[in-house]
PDB file of C-alpha atoms in Angstrom:
ATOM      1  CA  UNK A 197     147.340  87.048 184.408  1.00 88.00           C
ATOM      2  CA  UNK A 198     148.486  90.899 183.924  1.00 92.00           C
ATOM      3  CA  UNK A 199     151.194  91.064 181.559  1.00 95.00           C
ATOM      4  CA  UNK A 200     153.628  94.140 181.788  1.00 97.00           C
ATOM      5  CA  UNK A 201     154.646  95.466 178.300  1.00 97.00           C
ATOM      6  CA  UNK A 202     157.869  97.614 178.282  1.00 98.00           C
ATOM      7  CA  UNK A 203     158.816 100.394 175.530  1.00 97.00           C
ATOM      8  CA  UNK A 204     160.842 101.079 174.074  1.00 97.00           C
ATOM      9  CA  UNK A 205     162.814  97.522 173.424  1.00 97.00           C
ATOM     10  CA  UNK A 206     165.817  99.459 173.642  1.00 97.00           C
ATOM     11  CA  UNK A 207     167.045 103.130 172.943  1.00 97.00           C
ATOM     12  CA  UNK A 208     170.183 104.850 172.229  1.00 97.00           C
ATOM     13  CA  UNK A 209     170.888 108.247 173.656  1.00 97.00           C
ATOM     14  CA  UNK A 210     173.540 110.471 174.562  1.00 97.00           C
ATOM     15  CA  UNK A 211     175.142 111.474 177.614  1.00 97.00           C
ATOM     16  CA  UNK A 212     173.641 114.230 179.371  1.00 97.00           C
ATOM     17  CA  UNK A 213     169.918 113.125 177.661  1.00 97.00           C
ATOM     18  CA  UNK A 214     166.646 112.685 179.155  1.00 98.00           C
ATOM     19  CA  UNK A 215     165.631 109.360 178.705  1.00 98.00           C
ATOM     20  CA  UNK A 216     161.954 107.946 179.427  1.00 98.00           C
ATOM     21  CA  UNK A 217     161.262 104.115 179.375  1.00 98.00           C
ATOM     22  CA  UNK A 218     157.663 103.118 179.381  1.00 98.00           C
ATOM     23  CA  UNK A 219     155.778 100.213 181.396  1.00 98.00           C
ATOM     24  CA  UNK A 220     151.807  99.495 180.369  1.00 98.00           C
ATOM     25  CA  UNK A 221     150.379  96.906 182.440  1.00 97.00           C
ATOM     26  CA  UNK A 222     147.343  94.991 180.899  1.00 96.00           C
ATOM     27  CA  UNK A 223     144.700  95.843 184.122  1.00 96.00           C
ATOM     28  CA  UNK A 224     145.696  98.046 186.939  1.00 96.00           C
ATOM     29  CA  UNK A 225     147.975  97.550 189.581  1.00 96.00           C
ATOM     30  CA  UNK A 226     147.008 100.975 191.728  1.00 96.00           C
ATOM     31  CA  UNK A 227     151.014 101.741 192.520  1.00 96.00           C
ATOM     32  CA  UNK A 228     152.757  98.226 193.089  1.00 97.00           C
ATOM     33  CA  UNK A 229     155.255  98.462 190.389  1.00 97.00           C
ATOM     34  CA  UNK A 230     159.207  98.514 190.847  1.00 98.00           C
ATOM     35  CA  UNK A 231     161.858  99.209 188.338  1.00 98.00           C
ATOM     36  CA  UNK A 232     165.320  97.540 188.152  1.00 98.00           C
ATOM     37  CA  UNK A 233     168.623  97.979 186.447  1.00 98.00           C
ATOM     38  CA  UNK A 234     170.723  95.472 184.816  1.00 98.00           C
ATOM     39  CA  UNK A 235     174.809  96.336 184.067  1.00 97.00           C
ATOM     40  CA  UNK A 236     175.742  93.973 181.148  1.00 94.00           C
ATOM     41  CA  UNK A 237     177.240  90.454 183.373  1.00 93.00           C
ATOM     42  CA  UNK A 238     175.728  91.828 186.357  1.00 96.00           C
ATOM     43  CA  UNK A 239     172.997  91.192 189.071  1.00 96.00           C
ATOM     44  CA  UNK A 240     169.760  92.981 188.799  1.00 96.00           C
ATOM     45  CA  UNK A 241     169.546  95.458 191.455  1.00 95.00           C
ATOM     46  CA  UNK A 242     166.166  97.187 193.002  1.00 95.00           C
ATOM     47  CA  UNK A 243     165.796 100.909 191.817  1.00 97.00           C
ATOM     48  CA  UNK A 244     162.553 102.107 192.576  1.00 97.00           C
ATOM     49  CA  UNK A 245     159.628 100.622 194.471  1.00 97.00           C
ATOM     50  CA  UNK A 246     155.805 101.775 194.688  1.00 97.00           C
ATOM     51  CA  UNK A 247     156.023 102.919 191.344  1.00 98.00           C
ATOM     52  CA  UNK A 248     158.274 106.264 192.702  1.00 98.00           C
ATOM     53  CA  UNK A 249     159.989 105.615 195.589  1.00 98.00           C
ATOM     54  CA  UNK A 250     163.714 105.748 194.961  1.00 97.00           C
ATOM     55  CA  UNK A 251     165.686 102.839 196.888  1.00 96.00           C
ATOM     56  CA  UNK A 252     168.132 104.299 199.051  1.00 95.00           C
ATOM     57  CA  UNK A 253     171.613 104.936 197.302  1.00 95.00           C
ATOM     58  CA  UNK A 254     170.478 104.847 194.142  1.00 96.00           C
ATOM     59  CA  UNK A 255     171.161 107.978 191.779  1.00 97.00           C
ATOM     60  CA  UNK A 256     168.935 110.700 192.251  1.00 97.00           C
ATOM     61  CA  UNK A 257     168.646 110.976 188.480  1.00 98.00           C
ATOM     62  CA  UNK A 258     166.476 108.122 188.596  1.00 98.00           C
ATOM     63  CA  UNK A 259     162.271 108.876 188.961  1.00 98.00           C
ATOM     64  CA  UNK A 260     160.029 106.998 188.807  1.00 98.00           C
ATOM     65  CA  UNK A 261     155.799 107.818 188.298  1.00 98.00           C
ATOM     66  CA  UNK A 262     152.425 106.565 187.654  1.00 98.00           C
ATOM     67  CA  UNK A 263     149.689 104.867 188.615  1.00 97.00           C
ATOM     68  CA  UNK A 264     147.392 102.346 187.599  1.00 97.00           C
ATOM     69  CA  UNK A 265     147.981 100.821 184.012  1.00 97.00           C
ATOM     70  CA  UNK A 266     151.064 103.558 182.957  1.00 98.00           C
ATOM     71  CA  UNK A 267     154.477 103.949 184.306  1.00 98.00           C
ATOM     72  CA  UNK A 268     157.577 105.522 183.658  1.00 98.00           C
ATOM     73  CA  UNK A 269     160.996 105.537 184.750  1.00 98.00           C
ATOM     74  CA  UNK A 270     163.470 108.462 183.961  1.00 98.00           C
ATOM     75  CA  UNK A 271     166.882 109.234 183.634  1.00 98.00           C
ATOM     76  CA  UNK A 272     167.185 112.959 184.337  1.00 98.00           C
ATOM     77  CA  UNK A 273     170.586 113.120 183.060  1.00 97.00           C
ATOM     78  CA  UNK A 274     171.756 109.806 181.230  1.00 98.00           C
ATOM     79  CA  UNK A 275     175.258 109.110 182.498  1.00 97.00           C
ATOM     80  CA  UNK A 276     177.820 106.323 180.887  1.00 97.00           C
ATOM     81  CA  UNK A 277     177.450 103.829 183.975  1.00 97.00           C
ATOM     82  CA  UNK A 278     173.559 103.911 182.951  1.00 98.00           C
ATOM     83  CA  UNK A 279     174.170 101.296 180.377  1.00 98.00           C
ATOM     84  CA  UNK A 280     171.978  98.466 181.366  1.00 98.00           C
ATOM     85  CA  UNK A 281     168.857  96.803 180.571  1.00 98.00           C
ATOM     86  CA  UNK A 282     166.040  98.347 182.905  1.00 98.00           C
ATOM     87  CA  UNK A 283     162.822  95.925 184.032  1.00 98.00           C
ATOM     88  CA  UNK A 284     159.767  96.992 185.226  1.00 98.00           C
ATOM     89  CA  UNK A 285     158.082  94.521 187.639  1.00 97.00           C
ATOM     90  CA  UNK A 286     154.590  94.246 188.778  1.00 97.00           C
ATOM     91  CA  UNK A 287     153.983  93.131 192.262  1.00 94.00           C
ATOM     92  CA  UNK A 288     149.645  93.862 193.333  1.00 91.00           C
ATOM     93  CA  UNK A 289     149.431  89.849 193.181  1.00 89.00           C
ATOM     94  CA  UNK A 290     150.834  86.584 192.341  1.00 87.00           C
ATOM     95  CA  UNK A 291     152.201  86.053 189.706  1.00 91.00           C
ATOM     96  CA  UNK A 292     154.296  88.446 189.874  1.00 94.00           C
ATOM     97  CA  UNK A 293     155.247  89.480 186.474  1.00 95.00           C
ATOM     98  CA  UNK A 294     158.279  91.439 184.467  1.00 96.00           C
ATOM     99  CA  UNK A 295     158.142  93.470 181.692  1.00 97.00           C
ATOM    100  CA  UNK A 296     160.449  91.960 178.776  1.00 97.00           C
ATOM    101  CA  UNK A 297     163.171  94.997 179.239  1.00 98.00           C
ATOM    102  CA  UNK A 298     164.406  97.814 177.941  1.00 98.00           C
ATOM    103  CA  UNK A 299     168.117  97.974 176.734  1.00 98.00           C
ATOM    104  CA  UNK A 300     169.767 101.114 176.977  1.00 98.00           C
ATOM    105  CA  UNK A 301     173.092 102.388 175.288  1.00 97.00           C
ATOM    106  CA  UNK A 302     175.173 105.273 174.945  1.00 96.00           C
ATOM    107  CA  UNK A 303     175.306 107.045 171.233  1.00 94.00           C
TER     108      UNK A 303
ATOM    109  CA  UNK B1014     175.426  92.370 204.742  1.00 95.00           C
ATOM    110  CA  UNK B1015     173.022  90.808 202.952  1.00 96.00           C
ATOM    111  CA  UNK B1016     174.319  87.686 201.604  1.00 97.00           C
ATOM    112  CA  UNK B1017     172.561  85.075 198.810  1.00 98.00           C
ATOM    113  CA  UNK B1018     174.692  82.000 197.565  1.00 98.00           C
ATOM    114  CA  UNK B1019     172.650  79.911 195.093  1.00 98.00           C
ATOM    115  CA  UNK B1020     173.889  75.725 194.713  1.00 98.00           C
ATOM    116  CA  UNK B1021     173.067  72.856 192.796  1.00 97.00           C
ATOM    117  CA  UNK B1022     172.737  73.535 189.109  1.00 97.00           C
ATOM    118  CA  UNK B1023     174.442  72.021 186.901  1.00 97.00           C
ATOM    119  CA  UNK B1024     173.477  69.707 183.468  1.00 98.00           C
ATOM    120  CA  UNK B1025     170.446  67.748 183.847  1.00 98.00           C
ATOM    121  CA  UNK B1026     168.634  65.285 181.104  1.00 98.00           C
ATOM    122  CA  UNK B1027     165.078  66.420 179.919  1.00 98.00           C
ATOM    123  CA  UNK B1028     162.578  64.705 182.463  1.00 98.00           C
ATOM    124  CA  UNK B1029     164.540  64.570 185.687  1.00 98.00           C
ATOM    125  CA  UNK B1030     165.023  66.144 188.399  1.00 98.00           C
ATOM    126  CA  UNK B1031     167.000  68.839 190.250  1.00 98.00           C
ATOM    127  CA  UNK B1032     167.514  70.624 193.863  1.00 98.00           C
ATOM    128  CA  UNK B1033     168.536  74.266 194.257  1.00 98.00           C
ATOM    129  CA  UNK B1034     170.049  75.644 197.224  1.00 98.00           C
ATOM    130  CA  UNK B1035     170.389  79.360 198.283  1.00 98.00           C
ATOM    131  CA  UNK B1036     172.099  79.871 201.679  1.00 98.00           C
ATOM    132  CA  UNK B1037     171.180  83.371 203.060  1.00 98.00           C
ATOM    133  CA  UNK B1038     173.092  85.260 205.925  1.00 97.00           C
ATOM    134  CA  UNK B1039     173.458  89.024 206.640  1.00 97.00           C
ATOM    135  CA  UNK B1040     169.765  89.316 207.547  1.00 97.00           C
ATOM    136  CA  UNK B1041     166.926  87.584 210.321  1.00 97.00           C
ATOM    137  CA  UNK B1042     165.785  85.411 207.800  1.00 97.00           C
ATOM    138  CA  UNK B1043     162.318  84.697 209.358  1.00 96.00           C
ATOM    139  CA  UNK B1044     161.438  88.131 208.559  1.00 97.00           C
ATOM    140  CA  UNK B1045     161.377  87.978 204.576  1.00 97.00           C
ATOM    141  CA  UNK B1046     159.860  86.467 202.322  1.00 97.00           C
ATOM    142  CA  UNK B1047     161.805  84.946 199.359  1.00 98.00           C
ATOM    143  CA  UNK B1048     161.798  84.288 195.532  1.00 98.00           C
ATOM    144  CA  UNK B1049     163.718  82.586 192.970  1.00 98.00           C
ATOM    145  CA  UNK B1050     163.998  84.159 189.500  1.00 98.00           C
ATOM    146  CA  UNK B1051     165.146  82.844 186.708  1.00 98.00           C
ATOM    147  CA  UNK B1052     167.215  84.280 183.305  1.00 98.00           C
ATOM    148  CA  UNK B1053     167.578  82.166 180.147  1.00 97.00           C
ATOM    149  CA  UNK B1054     170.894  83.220 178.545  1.00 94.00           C
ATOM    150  CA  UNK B1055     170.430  86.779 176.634  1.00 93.00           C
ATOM    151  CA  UNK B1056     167.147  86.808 177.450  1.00 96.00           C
ATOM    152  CA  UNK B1057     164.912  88.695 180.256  1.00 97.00           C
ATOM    153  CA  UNK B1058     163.906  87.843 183.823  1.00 97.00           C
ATOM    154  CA  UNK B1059     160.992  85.660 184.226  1.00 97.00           C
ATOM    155  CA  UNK B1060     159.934  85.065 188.578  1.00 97.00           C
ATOM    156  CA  UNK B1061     159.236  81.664 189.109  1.00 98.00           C
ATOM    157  CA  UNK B1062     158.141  81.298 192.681  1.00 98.00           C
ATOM    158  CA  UNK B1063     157.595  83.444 195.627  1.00 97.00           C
ATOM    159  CA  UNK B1064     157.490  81.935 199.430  1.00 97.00           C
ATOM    160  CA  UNK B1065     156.259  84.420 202.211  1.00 96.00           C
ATOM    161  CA  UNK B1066     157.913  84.400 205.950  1.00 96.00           C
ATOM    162  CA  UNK B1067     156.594  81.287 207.311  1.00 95.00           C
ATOM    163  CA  UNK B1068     155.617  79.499 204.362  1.00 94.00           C
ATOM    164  CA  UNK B1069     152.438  80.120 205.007  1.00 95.00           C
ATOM    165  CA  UNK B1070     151.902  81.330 201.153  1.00 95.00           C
ATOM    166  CA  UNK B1071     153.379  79.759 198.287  1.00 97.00           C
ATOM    167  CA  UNK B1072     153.059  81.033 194.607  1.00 96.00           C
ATOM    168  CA  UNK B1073     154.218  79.735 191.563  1.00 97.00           C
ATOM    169  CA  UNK B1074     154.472  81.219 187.383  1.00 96.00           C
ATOM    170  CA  UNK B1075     152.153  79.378 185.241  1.00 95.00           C
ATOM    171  CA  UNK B1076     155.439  78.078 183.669  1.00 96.00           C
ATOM    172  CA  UNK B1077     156.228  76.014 186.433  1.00 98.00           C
ATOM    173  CA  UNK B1078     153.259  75.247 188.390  1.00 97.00           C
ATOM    174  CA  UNK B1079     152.761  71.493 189.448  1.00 97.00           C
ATOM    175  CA  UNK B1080     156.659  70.769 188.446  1.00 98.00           C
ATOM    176  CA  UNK B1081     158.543  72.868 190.748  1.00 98.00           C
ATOM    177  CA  UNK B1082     158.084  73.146 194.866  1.00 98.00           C
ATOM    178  CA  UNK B1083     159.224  76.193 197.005  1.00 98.00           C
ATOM    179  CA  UNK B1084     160.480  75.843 200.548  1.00 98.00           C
ATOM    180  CA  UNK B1085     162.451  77.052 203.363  1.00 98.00           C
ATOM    181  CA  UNK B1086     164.283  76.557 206.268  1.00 97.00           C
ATOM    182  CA  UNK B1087     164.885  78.884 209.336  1.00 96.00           C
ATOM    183  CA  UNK B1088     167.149  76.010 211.287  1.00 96.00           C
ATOM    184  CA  UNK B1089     169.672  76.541 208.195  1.00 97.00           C
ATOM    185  CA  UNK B1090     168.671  79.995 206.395  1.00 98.00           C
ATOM    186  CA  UNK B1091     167.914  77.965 203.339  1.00 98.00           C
ATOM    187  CA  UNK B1092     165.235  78.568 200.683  1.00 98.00           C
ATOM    188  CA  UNK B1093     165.350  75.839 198.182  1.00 98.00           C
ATOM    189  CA  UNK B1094     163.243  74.835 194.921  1.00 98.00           C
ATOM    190  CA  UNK B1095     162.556  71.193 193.929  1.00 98.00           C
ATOM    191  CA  UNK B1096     162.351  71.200 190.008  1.00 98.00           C
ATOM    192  CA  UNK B1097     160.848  67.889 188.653  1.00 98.00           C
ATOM    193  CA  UNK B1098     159.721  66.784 184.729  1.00 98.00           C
ATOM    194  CA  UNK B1099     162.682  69.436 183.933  1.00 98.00           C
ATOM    195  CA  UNK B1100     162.188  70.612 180.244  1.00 98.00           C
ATOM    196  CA  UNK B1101     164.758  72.715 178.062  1.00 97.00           C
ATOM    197  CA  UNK B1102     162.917  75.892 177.922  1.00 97.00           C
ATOM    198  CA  UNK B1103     164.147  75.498 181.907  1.00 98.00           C
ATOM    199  CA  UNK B1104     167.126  76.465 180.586  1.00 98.00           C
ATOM    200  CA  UNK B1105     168.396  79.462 182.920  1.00 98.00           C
ATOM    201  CA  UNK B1106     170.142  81.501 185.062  1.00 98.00           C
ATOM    202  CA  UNK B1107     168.376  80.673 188.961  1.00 98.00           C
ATOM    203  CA  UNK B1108     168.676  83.385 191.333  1.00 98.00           C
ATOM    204  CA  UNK B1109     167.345  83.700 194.613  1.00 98.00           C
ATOM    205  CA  UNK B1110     165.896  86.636 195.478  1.00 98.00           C
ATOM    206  CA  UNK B1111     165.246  88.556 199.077  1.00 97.00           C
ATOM    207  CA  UNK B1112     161.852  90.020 199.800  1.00 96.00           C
ATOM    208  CA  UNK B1113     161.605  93.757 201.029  1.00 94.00           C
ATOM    209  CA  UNK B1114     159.201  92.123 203.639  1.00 94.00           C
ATOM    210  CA  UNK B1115     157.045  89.637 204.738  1.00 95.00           C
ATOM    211  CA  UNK B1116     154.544  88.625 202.005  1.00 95.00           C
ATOM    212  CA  UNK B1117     155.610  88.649 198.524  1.00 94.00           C
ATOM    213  CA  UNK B1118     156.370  91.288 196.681  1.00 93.00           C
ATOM    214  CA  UNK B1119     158.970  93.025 195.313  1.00 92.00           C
ATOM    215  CA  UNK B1120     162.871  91.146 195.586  1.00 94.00           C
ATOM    216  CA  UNK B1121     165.438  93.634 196.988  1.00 93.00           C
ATOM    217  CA  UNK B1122     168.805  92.074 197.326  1.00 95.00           C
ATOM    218  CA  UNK B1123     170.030  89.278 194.569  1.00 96.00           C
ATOM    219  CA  UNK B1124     172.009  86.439 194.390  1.00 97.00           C
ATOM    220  CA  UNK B1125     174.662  85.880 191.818  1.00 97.00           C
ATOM    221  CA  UNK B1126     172.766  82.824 190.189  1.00 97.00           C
ATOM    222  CA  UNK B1127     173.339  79.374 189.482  1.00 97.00           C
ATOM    223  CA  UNK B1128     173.186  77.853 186.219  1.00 98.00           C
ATOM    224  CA  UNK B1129     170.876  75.253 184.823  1.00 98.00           C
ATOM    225  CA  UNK B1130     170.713  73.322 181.595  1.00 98.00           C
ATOM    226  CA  UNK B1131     168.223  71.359 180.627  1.00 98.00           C
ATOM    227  CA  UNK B1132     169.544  69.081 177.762  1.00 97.00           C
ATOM    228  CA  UNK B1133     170.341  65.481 176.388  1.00 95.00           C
TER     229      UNK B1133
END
């Protein structure tokens, strides 16, 4: 099975930072990768699909890129309501797998 | 609105068994397929089982494969997941999950979960 490895583990930046989080899947997926956000007690919800398609309503901060075995999703301008733990998920073929999360805080 | 309200967890011995419900509304069910999800406590999301439009296609994690059964219903909007020879590393968070189409794929729209534990 394709495992999805996610880094970094978690991060601490400041408000107004770019912040990159990394997804490195073990064989390639061509583009079926989606990334998802979750708020501390809260649902996941669906960010970005097809590795860089934005879900509609979602911040336009958030991009998404890549193809293949390396993905990233960014945050062009980290806000406070960004704190969350952020999931990539790959999706070419059963199982369908998640990375093991990235937590993100403000500094 | 899309609507997902998971049922049935609860405390459950090592070894038996247990029924989850998810009642969805909001949506023409038929058209989706559906997934449940799972979330140990503090820990990350792990998919358990995927079930395409018509049940046609059924797929399962490694994790669970031969204890747990997918299904649904389009009489009641129900998707449900039989969980037998339950084990404490079952211990989760369940959600059921909304497919962005017909085959399995990615899960767009969330329940809020039902709890599980596994324990004697």
């Amino acid at each position: 099975d394709i495992q999805m490895t996610q880094s970094p583990s978690s991060l601490s930046a400041s408000v107004g930072d770019r912040v990159t989080i990394t997804c490195r899947a073990s064989q390639g997926i061509s583009n079926y990768l989606a990334w998802y956000q979750q708020k501390p007690g809260k649902v996941p919800k669906l960010l970005i699909y097809a590795a860089s398609t934005l879900k509609s309503g979602a911040p336009s901060r958030f991009s998404g890129s890549g193809s293949g075995t390396d993905f990233t999703l960014t945050i062009s301008s980290l806000q406070p309501e960004d704190v969350a733990t952020y999931y990539c998920q790959k999706y070419n073929s059963a199982p369908i797998t998640f990375g093991q999360g990235t937590r993100l805080e403000i500094k | 609105e899309v609507q997902l309200v998971e049922s049935g967890g609860g405390l459950v011995q090592p070894g038996r068994s247990l029924r989850l419900s998810c009642a969805a509304s909001g949506f023409t069910f038929d058209d989706y397929a559906m997934h449940w999800v799972r979330q140990a406590p503090g820990k990350g999301l792990e998919w358990v089982s995927g079930i395409n439009w018509n049940s046609g296609s059924m797929a399962y994690a490694d994790s669970v494969k031969g204890r747990f059964t997918i299904s649904r219903d389009s009489a009641t909007n129900s998707l449900y997941l039989q969980m037998n020879s339950l084990r404490p590393e079952d211990t989760a968070f369940y959600y059921c999950a909304r497919d962005q189409g017909y085959s399995i794929s990615w899960p767009d729209y969330w329940g809020q979960g039902t709890l599980v534990t596994v324990s004697s």
